[in-house]
Coordinates of C-alpha atoms and ligand atoms in Angstrom, one line a residue:
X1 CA 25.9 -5.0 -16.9
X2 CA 26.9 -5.0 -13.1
X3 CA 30.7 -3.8 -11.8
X4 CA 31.7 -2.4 -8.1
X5 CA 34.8 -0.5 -8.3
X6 CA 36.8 1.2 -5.2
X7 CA 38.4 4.6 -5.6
X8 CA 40.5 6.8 -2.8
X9 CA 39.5 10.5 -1.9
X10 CA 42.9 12.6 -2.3
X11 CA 44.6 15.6 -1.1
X12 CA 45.6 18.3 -3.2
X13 CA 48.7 20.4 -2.7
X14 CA 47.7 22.4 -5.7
X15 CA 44.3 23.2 -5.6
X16 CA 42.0 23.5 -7.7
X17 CA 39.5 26.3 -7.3
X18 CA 36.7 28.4 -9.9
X19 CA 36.6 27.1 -13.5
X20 CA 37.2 28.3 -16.9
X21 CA 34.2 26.3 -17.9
X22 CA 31.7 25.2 -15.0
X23 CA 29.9 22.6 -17.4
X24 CA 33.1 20.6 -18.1
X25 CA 34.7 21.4 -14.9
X26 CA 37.6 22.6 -16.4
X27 CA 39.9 24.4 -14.2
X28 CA 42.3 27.9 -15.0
X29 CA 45.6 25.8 -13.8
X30 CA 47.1 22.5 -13.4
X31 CA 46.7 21.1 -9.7
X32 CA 48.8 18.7 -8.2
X33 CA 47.5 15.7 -5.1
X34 CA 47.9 12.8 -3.5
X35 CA 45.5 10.2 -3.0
X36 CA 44.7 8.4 0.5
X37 CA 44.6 5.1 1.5
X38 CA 42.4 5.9 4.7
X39 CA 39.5 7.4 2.8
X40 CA 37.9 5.3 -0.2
X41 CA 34.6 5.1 -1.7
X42 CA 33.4 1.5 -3.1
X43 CA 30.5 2.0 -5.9
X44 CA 28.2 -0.7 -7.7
X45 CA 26.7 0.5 -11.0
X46 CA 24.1 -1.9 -12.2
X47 CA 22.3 -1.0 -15.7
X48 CA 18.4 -2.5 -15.2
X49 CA 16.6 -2.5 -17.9
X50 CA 13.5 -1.8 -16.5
X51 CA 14.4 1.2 -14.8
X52 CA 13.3 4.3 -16.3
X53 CA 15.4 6.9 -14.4
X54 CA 19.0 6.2 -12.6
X55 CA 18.8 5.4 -8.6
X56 CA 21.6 6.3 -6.4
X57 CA 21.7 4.8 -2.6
X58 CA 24.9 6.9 -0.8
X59 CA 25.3 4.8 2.2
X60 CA 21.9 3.2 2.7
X61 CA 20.1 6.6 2.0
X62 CA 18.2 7.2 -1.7
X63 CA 20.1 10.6 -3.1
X64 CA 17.9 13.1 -5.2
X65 CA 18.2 16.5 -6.6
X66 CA 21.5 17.9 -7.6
X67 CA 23.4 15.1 -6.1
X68 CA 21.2 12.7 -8.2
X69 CA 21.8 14.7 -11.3
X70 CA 25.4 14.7 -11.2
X71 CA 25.6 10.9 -10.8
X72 CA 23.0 10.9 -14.0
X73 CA 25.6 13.1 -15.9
X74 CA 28.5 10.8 -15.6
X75 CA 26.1 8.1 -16.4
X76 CA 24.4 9.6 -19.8
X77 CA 28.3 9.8 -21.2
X78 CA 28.6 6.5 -20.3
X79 CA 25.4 5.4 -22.2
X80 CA 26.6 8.4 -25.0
X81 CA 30.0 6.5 -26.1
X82 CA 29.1 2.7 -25.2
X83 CA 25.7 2.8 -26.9
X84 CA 23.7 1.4 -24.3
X85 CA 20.8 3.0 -23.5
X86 CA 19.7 1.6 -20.1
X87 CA 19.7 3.0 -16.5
X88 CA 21.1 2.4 -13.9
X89 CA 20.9 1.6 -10.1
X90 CA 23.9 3.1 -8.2
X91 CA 24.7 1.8 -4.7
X92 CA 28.0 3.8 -2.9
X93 CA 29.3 4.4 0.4
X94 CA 32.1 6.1 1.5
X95 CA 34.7 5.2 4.4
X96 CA 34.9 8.6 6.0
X97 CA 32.4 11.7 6.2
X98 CA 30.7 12.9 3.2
X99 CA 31.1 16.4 2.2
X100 CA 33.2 17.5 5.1
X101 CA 36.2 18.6 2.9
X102 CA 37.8 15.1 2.4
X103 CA 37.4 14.9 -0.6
X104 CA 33.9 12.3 -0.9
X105 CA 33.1 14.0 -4.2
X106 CA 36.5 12.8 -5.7
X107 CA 36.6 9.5 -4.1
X108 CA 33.0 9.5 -5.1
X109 CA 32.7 10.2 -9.1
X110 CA 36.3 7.9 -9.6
X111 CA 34.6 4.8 -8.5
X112 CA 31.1 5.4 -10.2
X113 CA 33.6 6.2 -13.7
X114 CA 35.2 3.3 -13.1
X115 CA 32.2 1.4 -12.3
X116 CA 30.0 2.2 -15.0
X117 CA 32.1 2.2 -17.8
X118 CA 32.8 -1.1 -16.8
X119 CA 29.3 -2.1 -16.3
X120 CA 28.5 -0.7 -19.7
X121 CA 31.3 -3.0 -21.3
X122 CA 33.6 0.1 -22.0
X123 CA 37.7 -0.4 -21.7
X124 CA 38.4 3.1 -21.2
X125 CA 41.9 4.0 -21.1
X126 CA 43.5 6.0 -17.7
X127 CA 43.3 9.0 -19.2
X128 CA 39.7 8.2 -20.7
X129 CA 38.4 7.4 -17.2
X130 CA 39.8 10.5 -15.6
X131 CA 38.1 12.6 -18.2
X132 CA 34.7 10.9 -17.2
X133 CA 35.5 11.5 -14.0
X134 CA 35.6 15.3 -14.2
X135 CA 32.6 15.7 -15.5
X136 CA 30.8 14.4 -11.8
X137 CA 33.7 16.5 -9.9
X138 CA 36.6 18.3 -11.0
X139 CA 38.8 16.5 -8.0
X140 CA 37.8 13.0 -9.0
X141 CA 39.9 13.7 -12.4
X142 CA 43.2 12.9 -9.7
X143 CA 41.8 9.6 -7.9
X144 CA 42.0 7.8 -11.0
X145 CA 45.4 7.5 -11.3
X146 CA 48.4 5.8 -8.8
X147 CA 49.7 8.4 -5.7
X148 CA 51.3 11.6 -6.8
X149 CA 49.4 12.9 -9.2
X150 CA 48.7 16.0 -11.5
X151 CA 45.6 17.2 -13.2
X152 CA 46.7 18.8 -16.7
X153 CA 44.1 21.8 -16.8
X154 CA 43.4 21.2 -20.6
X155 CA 40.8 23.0 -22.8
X156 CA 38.7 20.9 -23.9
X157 CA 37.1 17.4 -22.2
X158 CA 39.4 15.2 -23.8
X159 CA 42.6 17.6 -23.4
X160 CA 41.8 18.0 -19.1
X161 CA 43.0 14.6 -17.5
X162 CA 45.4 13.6 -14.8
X163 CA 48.4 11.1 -14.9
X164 CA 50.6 9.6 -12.0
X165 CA 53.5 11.6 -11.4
X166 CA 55.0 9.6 -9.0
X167 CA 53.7 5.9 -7.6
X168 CA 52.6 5.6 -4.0
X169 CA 55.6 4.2 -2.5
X170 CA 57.4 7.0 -3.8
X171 CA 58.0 9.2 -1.1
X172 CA 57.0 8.2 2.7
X173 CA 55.0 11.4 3.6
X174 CA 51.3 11.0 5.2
X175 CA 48.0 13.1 5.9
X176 CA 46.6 12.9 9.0
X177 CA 43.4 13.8 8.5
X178 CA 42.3 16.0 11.5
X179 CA 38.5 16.3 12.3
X180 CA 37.4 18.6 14.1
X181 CA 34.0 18.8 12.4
X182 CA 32.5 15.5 10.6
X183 CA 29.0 17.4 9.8
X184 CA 28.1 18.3 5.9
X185 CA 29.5 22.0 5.0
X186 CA 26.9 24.5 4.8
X187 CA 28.6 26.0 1.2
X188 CA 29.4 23.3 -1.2
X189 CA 32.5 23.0 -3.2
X190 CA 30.0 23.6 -6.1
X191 CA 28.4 26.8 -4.9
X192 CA 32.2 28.2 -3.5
X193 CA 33.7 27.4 -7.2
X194 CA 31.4 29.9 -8.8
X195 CA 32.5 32.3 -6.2
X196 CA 35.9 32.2 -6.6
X197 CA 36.2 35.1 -9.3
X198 CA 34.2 37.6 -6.9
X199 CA 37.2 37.9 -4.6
X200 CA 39.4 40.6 -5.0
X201 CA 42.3 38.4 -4.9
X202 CA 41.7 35.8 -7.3
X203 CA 43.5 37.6 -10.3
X204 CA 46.7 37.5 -7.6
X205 CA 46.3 33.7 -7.5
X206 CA 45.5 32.9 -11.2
X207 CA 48.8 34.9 -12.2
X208 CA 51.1 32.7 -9.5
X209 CA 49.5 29.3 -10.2
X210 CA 51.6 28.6 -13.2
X211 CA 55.2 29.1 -10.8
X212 CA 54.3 27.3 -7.7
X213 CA 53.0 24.2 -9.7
X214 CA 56.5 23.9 -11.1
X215 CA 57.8 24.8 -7.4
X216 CA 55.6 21.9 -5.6
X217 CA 56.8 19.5 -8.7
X218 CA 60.8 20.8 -8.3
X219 CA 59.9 20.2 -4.0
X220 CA 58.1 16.8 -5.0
X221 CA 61.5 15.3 -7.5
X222 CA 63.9 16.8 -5.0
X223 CA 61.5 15.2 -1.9
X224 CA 62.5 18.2 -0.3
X225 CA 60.2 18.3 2.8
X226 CA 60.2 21.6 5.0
X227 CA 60.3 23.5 1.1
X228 CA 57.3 21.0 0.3
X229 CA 55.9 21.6 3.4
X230 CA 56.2 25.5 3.1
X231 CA 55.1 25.9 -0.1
X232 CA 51.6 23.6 0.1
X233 CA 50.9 25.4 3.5
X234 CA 50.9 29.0 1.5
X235 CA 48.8 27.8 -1.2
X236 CA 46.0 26.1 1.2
X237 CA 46.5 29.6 3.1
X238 CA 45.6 31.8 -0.4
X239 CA 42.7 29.1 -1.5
X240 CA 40.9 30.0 1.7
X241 CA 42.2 33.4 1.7
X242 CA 40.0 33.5 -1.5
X243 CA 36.9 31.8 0.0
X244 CA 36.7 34.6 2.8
X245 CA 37.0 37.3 0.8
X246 CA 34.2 36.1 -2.2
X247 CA 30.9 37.6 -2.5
X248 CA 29.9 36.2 -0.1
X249 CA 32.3 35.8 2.2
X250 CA 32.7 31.4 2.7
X251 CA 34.2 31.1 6.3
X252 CA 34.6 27.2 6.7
X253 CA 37.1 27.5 9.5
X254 CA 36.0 26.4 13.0
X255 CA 37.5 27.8 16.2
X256 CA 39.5 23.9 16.6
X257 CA 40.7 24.7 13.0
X258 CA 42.5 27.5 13.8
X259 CA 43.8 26.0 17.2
X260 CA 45.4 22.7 15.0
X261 CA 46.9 25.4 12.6
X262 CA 48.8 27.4 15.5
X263 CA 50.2 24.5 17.3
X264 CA 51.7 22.8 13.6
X265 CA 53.4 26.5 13.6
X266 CA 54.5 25.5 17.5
X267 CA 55.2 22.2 17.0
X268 CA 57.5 23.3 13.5
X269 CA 59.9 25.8 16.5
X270 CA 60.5 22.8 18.2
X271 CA 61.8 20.8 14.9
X272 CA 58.7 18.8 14.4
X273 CA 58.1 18.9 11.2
X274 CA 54.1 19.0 10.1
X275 CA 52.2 21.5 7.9
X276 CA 48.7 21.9 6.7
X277 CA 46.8 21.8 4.3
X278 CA 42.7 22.4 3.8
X279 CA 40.3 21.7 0.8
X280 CA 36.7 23.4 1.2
X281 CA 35.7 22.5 4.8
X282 CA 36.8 22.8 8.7
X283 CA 38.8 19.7 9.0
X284 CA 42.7 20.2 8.5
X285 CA 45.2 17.6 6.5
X286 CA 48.5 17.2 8.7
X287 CA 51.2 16.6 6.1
X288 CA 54.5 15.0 8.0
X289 CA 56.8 12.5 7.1
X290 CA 56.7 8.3 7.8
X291 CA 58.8 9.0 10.5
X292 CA 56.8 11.4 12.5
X293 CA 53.3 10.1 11.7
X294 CA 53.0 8.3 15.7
X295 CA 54.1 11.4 17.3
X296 CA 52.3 14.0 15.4
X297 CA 49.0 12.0 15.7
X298 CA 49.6 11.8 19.3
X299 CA 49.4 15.8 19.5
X300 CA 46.8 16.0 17.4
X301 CA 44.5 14.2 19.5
X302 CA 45.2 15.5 22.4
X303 CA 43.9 19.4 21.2
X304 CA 40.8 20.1 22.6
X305 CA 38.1 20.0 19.5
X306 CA 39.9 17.1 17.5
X307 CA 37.3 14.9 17.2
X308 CA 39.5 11.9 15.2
X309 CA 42.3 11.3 13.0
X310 CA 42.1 9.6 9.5
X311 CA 45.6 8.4 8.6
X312 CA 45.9 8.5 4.7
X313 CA 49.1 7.1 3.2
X314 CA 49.9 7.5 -0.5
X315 CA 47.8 5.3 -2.1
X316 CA 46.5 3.4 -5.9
X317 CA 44.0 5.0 -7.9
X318 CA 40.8 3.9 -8.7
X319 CA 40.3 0.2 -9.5
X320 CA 37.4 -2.4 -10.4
X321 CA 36.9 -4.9 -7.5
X322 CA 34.0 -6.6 -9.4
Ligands
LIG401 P1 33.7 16.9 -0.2 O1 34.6 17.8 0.6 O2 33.3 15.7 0.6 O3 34.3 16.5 -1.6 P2 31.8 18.4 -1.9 O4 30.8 19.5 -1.5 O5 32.9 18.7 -2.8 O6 32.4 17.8 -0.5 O7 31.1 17.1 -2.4 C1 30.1 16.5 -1.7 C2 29.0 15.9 -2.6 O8 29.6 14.9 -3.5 C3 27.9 15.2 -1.9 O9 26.9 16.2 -1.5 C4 27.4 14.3 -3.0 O10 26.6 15.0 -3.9 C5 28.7 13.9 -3.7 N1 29.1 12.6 -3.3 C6 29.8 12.3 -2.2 N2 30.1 11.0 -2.1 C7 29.6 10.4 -3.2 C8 29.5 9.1 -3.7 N3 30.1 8.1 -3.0 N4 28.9 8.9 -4.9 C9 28.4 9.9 -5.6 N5 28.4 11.2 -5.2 C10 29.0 11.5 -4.0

């Protein structure tokens, strides 16, 4: 009744943002990532039987409220299809800073899927898992399976999952995980998904979403860098394009954000080729290739506000350890 399993946070070059149902977190459009070997979460799910409500420790610290509660969702669909009625003691910590837009949620709700249904004495299949998944945090869905990955929007829980499009040794392309702010963001992802469909633009983005998947894929086969590069640096651009103009406005850029996004524009004039990409926080993801990963790092920590770099390589999915 005890399992630890390890799961990678990812980045997404489609994102995923505002749901077409907020209870199943099913999103409007497929979304497209990659997950990173620099920033994992390892989770122990223990079912005690003399427990009479779940307990989750997130690095050392006992987590209640809503954080609690979406732990104890993934965990009563565990106890729903294995049987088992029991609760659980969840123990987690996570590599890299938690809610800071790198992804803790995703890295987060793989591993405790993994974990529990594997505590519970489930053998859940991939696509089973990533399901589970989703229903803690829509990105977790795409840390379940191997490297390139895409989250098939679905309409239904069984019918949203993700599956590997590529393995991680694929394509030689990393994030460099720029922070320039490791403190929690004041909006959640939560709270800024319910947003999304106040912004004037959002109807814009919902009617592209279908072409520039198949444009990231067609970049992604064809490993066609600067159009990759282009094309994921536009659609980070419109997600937070979206955020600032929502009722209310969500502003999660910080002065050092904006100076890491002008010199990628400089650095790109003189032939060095990096581009960005940002989920719902300050800190940026550097995309470059292999190749380029010492001397773009080296840049990056040399701007004033950069606090660190994370490097994240394409990486496995989620996995048992335990
Ligand atoms: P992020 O950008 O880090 O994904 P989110 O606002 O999307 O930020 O999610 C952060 C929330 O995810 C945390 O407040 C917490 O509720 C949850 N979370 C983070 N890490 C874990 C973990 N290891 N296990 C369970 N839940 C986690």
């Amino acid at each position: 009744m005890k399992a630890t399993a390890e799961a990678p946070a990812n980045i997404a070059f489609i994102k995923y943002w505002g749901n077409a149902d907020a209870n199943l977190r099913l999103p409007h459009h497929n979304t497209i990532s990659m997950n990173l070997s620099g920033a994992k979460t390892t989770t122990t799910v223990e079912f005690v039987s003399s427990l009479d409500a779940d307990e989750v420790f997130l690095g050392g610290s006992k987590v209640d409220g809503t954080g609690a509660e979406r732990v104890s969702k993934v965990l009563d669909h565990i106890r729903k299809i294995s049987g088992n009625k029991q609760r659980a003691r969840v123990t987690t910590h996570n590599s890299f800073p938690t809610a800071a837009g790198i992804a803790s949620s995703a890295s987060g709700f793989a591993a405790l899927a993994v974990a529990a249904a594997s505590a519970a004495g489930l053998s859940l299949t991939e696509q089973e898992l990533s399901t589970v998944a989703r229903l803690g945090s829509g990105s977790a869905t795409r840390s379940i399976p191997d490297g390139f990955v895409e989250w098939h929007a679905g309409s239904s829980h069984e019918t949203s999952f993700a599956e590997s499009l590529y393995a991680p040794e694929y394509w030689d392309i990393v994030d460099i995980i720029t922070v320039v702010d490791a403190d929690q963001k004041k909006v959640s992802s939560t709270l800024g998904h319910s947003l999304a469909d106040t912004s004037l633009l959002y109807p814009a983005r919902l009617a592209s979403m279908k072409e520039k998947v198949e444009s990231v894929k067609r970049a992604l086969a064809e490993k066609d860098f600067p159009r990759f590069g282009e094309l994921i640096e536009e659609e980070s651009l419109n997600l937070h394009a979206i955020m600032m103009t929502s009722r209310p406005s969500v502003l999660y850029w910080s002065p050092a954000t904006v100076r890491v996004l002008q010199a990628l524009r400089e650095w790109r004039q003189e032939g060095l080729l990096a581009y960005s990409t940002m989920d719902a926080g300050a800190n940026v993801h550097v995309i470059t290739r292999g190749e380029d990963e010492t001397a773009v790092t080296q840049r990056l920590q040399a701007l004033k506000g950069v606090e660190k770099t994370i490097l994240g390589k394409p990486a496995a999915g989620a996995h048992l350890v335990k």
